[in-house]
mmCIF file of C-alpha atoms in Angstrom:
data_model
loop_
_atom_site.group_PDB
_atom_site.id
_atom_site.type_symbol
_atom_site.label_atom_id
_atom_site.label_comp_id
_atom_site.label_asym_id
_atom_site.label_seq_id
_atom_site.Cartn_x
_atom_site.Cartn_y
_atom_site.Cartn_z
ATOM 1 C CA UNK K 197 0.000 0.000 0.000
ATOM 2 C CA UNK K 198 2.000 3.075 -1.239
ATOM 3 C CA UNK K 199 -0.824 4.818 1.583
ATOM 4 C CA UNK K 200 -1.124 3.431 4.864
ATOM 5 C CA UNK K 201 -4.560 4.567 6.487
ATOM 6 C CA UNK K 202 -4.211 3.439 10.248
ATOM 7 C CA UNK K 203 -7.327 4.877 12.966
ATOM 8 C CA UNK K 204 -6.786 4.146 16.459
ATOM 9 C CA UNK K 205 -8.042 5.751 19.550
ATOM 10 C CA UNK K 206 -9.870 8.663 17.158
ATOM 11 C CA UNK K 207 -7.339 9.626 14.789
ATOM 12 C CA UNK K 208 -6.779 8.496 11.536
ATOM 13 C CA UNK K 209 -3.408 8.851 10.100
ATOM 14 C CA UNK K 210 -2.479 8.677 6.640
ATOM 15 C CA UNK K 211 1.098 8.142 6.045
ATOM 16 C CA UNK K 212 3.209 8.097 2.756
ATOM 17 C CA UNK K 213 4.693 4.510 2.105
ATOM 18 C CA UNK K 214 6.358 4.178 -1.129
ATOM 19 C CA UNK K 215 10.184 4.884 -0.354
ATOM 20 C CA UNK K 216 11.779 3.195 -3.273
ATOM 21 C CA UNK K 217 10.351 5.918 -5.267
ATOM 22 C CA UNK K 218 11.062 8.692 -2.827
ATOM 23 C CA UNK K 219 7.424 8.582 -1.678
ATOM 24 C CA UNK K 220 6.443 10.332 -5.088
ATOM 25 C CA UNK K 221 2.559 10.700 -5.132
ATOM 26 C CA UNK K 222 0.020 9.188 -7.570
ATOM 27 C CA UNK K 223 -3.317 9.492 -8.999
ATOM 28 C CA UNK K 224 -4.029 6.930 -6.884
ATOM 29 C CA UNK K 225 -2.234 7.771 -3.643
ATOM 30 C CA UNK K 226 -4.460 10.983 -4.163
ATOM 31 C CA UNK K 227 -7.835 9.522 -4.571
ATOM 32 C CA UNK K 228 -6.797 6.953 -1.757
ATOM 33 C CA UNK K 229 -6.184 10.282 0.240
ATOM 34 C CA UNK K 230 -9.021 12.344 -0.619
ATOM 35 C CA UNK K 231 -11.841 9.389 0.266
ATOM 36 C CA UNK K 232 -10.313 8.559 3.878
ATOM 37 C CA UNK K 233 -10.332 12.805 4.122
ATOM 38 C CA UNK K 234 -14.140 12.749 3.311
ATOM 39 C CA UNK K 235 -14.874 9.407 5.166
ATOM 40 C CA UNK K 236 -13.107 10.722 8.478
ATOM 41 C CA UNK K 237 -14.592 14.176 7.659
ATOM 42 C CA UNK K 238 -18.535 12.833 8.636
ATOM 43 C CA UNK K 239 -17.297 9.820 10.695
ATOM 44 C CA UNK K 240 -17.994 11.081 14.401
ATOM 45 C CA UNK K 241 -15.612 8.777 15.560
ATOM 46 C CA UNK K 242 -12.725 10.427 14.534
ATOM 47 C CA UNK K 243 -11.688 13.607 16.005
ATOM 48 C CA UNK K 244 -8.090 14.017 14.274
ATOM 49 C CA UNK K 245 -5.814 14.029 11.262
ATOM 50 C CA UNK K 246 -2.287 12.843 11.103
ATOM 51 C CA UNK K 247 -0.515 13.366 8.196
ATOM 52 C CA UNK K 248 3.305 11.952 7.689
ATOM 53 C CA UNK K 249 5.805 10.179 6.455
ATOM 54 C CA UNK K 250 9.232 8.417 6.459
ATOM 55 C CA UNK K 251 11.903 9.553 8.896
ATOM 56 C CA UNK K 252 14.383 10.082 5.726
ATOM 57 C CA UNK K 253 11.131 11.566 3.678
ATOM 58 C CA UNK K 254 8.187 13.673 3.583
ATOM 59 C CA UNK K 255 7.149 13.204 0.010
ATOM 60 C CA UNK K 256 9.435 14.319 -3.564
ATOM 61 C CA UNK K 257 5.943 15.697 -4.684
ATOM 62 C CA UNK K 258 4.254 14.896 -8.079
ATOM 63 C CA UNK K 259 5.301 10.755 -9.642
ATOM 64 C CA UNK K 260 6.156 12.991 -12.692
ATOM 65 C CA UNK K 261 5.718 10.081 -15.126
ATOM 66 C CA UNK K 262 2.133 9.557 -13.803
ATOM 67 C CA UNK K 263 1.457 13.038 -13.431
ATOM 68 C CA UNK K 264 2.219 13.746 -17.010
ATOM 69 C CA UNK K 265 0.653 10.589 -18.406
ATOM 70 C CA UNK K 266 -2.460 12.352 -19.426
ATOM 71 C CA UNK K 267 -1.438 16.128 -19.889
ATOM 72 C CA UNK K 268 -3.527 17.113 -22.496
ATOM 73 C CA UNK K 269 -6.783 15.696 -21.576
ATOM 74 C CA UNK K 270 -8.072 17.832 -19.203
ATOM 75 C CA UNK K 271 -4.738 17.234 -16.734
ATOM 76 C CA UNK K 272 -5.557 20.367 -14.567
ATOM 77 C CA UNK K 273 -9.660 19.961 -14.007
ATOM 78 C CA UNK K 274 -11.073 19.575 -10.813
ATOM 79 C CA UNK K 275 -11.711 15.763 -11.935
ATOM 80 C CA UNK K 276 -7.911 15.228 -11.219
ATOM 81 C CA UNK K 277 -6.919 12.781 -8.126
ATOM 82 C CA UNK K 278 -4.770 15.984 -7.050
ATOM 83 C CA UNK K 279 -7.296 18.317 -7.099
ATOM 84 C CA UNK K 280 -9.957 15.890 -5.027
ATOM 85 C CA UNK K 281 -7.462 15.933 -2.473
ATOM 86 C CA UNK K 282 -6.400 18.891 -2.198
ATOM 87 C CA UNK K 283 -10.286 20.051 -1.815
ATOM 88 C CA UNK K 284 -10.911 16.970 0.387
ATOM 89 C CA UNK K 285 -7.923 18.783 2.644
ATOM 90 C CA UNK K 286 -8.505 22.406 2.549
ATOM 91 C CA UNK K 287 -12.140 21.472 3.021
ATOM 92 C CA UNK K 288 -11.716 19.211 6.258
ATOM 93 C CA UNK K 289 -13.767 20.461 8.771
ATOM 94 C CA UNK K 290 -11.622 18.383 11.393
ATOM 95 C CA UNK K 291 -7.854 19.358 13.054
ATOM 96 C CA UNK K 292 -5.361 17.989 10.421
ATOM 97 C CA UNK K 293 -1.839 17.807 11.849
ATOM 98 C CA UNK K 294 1.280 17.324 10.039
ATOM 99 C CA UNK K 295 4.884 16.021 10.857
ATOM 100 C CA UNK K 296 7.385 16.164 8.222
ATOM 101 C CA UNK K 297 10.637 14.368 8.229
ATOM 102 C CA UNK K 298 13.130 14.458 5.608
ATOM 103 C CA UNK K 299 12.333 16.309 2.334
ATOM 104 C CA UNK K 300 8.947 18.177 1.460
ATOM 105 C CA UNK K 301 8.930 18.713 -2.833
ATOM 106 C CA UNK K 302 6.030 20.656 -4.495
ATOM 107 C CA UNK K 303 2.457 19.778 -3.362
ATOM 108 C CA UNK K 304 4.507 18.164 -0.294
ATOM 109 C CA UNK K 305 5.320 21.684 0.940
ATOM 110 C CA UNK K 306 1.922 23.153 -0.528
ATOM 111 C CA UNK K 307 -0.482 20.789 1.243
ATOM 112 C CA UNK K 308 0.853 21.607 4.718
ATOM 113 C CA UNK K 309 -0.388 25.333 4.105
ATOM 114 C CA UNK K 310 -3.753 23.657 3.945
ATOM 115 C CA UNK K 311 -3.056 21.800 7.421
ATOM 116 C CA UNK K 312 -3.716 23.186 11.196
ATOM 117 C CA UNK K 313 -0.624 22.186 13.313
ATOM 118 C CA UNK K 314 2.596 21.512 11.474
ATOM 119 C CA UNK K 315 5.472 20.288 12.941
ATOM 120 C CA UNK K 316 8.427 19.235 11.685
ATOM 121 C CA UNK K 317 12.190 17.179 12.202
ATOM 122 C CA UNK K 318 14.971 19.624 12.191
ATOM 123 C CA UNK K 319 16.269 17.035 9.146
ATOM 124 C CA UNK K 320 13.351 18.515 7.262
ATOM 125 C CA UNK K 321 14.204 20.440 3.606
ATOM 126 C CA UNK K 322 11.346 22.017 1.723
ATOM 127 C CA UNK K 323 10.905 23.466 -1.685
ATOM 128 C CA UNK K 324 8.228 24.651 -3.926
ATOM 129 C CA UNK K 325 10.634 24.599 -7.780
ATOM 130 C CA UNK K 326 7.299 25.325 -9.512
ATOM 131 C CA UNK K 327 9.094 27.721 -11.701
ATOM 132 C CA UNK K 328 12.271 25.006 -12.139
ATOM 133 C CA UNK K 329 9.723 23.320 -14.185
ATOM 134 C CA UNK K 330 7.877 25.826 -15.922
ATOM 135 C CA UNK K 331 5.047 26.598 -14.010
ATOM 136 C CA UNK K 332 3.417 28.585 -11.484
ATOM 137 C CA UNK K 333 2.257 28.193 -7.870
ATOM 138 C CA UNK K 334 -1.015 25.638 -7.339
ATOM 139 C CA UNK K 335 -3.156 25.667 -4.640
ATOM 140 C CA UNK K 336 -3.036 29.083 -3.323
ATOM 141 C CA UNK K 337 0.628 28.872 -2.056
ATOM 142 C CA UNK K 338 1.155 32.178 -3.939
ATOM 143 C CA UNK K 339 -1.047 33.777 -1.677
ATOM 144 C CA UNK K 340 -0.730 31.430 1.305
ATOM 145 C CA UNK K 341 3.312 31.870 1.661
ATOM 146 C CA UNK K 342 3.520 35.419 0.705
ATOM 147 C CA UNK K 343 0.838 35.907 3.695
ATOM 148 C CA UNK K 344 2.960 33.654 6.071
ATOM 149 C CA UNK K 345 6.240 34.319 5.228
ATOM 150 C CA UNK K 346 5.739 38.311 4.146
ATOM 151 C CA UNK K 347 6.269 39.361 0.142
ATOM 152 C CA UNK K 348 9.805 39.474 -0.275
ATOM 153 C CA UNK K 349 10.663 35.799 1.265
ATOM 154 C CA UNK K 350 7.767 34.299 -0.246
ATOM 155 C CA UNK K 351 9.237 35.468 -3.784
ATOM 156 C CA UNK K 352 12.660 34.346 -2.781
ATOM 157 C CA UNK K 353 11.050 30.984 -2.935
ATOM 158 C CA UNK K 354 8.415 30.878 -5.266
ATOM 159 C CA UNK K 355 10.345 32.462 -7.931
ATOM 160 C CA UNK K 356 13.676 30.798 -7.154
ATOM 161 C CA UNK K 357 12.255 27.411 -6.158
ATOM 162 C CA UNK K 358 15.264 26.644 -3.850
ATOM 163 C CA UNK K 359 15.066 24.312 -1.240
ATOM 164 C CA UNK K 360 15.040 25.517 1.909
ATOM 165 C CA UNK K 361 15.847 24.199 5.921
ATOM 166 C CA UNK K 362 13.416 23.346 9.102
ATOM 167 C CA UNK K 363 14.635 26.307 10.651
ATOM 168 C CA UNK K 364 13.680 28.802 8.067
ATOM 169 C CA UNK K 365 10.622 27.286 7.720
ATOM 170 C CA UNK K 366 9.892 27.693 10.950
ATOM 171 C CA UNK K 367 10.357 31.190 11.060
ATOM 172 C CA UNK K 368 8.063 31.355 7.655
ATOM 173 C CA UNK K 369 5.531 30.119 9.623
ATOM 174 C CA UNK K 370 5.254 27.361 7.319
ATOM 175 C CA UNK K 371 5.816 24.992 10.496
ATOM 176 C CA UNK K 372 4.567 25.146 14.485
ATOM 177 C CA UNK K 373 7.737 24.060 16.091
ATOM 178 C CA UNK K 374 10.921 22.196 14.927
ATOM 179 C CA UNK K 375 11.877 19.017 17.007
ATOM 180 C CA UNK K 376 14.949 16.445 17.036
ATOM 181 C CA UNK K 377 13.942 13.735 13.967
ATOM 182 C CA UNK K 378 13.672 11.030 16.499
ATOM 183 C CA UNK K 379 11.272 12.875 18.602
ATOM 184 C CA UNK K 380 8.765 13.667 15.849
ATOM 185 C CA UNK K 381 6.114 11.656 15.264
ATOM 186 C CA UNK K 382 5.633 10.688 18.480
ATOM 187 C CA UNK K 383 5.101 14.618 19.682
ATOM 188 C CA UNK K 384 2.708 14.976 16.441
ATOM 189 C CA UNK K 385 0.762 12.038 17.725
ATOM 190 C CA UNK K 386 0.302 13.307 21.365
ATOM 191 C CA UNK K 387 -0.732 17.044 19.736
ATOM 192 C CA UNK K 388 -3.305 14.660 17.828
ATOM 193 C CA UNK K 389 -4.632 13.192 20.836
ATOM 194 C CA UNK K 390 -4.581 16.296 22.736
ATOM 195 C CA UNK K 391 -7.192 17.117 19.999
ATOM 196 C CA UNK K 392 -8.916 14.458 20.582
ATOM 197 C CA UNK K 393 -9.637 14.717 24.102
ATOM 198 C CA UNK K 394 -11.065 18.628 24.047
ATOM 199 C CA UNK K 395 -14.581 19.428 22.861
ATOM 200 C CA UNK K 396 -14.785 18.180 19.139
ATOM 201 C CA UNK K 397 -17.333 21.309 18.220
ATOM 202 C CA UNK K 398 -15.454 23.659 19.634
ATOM 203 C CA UNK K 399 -12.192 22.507 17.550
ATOM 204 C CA UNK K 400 -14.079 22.318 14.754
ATOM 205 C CA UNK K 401 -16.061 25.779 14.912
ATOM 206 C CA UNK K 402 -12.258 27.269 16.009
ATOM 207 C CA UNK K 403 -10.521 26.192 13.034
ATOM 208 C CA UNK K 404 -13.729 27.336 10.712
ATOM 209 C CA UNK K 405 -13.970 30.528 12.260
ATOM 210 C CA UNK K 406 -9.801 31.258 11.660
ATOM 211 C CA UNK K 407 -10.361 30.306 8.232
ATOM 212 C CA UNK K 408 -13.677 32.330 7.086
ATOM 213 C CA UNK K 409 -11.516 35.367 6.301
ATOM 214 C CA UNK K 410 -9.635 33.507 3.901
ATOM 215 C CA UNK K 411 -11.939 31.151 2.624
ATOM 216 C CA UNK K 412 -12.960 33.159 -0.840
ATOM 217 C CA UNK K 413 -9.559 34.814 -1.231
ATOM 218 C CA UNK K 414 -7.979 30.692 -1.051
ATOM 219 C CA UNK K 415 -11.042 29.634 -3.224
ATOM 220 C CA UNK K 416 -10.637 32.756 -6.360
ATOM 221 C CA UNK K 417 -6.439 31.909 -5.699
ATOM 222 C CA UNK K 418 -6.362 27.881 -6.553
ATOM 223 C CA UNK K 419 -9.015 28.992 -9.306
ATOM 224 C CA UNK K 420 -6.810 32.154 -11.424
ATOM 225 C CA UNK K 421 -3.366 29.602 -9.978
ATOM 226 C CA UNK K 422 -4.618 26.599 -11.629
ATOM 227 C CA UNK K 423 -6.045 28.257 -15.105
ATOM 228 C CA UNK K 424 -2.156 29.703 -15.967
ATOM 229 C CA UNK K 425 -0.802 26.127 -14.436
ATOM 230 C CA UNK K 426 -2.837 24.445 -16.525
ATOM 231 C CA UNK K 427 -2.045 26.544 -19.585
ATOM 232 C CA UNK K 428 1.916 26.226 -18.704
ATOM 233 C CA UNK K 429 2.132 22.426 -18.447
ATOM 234 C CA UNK K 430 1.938 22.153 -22.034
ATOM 235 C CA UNK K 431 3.890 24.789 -22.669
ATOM 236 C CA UNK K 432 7.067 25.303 -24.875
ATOM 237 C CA UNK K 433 9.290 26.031 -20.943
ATOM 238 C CA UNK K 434 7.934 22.837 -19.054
ATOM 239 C CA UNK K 435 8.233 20.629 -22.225
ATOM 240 C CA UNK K 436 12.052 21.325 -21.708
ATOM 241 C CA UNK K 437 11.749 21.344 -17.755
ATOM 242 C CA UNK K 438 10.343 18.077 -17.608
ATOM 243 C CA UNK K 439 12.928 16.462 -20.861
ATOM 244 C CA UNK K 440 15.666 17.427 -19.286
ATOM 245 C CA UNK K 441 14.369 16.089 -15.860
ATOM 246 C CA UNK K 442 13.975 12.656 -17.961
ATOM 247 C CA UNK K 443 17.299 12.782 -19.369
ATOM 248 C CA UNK K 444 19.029 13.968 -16.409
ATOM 249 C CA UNK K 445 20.674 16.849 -17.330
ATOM 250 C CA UNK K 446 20.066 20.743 -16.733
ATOM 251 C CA UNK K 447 17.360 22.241 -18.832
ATOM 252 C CA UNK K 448 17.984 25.348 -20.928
ATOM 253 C CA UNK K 449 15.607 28.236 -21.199
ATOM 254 C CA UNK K 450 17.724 30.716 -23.117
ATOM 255 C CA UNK K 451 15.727 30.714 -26.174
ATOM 256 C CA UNK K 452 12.290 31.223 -24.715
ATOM 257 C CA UNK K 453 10.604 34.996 -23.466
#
């Protein structure tokens, strides 16, 4: 199971498993993703979130080669396994924590904007090298970092796409608190149960309440995001991105505008 979806003592926790690829994410880790975020969503039992992975990685982002099977045919619509997760996460109505080990690519650094209480191993390395390949913020990180983080950092890293350490993520405000890699997931898991233990309406109404300002701002973001993303991934700049990626070598963008 490249997911593992475990639930005990009101938490469900969804963990990346697929290591030999770098814990890459497919169509189908995404749809497995987005149903056990809907399912946990209206199942009363549950109370909490846990998102993580491997102690050596978060995620590398996007399986490339599965990502780009079908670009083309509609690669970008809200159909896609990515974008049913990523609604099935911003939408969750319950506390979604996050601990990140190891290295956060892409969509691995964008979905924690999306989560409540991140946390993070001081191994951690995070990057967002949308414009590496081409392309353009998704999922309302162009608005989400710039708010966290302030303008000027925010463009360091969106427009640079350079990986970055736990420790300046931290002060990004892209994680809660930086901890020793050994002590991680077991100090996400007690935040989780602390969670669990306080008044489940009040988390809930709390974390709906800090999010209302936002909501439509997130919502016309992913929308204007995802319409240039979309329009980029078949572009002249990623087609070279995404060769050279596949042939290993640096791409050259000299002879585009």
């Amino acid at each position: 199971m490249d997911i593992l979806t475990t639930t005990a003592d009101g938490i469900l926790t969804l963990e990346f498993n697929r290591p030999e690829r770098k814990n890459a994410i497919t169509g189908a880790m995404y749809t497995t993703m987005a149903d056990a975020l809907r399912a946990a969503d209206t199942d009363p039992a549950i109370r909490a979130i846990l998102i993580t992975g491997k102690p050596e990685i978060f995620t590398a982002g996007n399986d490339l080669e599965d990502f780009l099977h079908n670009v083309g045919e509609g690669a970008m619509t809200e159909s896609r396994p990515v974008f049913q997760f990523m609604r099935a996460l911003e939408g969750c109505s319950k506390p979604v924590v996050a601990a990140v080990a190891g290295t956060a690519v892409g969509i691995g650094t964008t979905l924690l904007m999306h989560c409540d209480l991140v946390y993070c191993a001081d191994n951690a390395r995070f990057s967002m090298p949308f414009s590496q390949l081409g392309l353009c913020p998704e999922f309302a990180s162009s608005l989400l970092v710039a708010q966290s983080a302030g303008y000027t950092r925010a463009a360091e890293k969106l427009m640079l796409g350079e990986a970055f350490g736990a420790q300046e993520a931290f002060e990004m405000g892209i994680v809660a608190r930086v901890l020793p890699a050994a002590e991680l997931l077991a100090f996400a898991q007690g935040q989780a149960a602390k969670l669990v233990k306080l008044p489940a309406a009040s988390i809930r109404t709390t974390k709906a309440l800090m999010k209302r300002s936002r909501a439509a701002l997130v919502k016309d973001t992913i929308a204007a995001e995802n319409e240039r993303f979309s329009a980029m991934l078949t572009g002249a700049e990623a087609k070279e991105a995404f060769t050279a990626f596949f042939e290993k070598r640096k791409p050259d963008f000299s002879k585009f505008d």
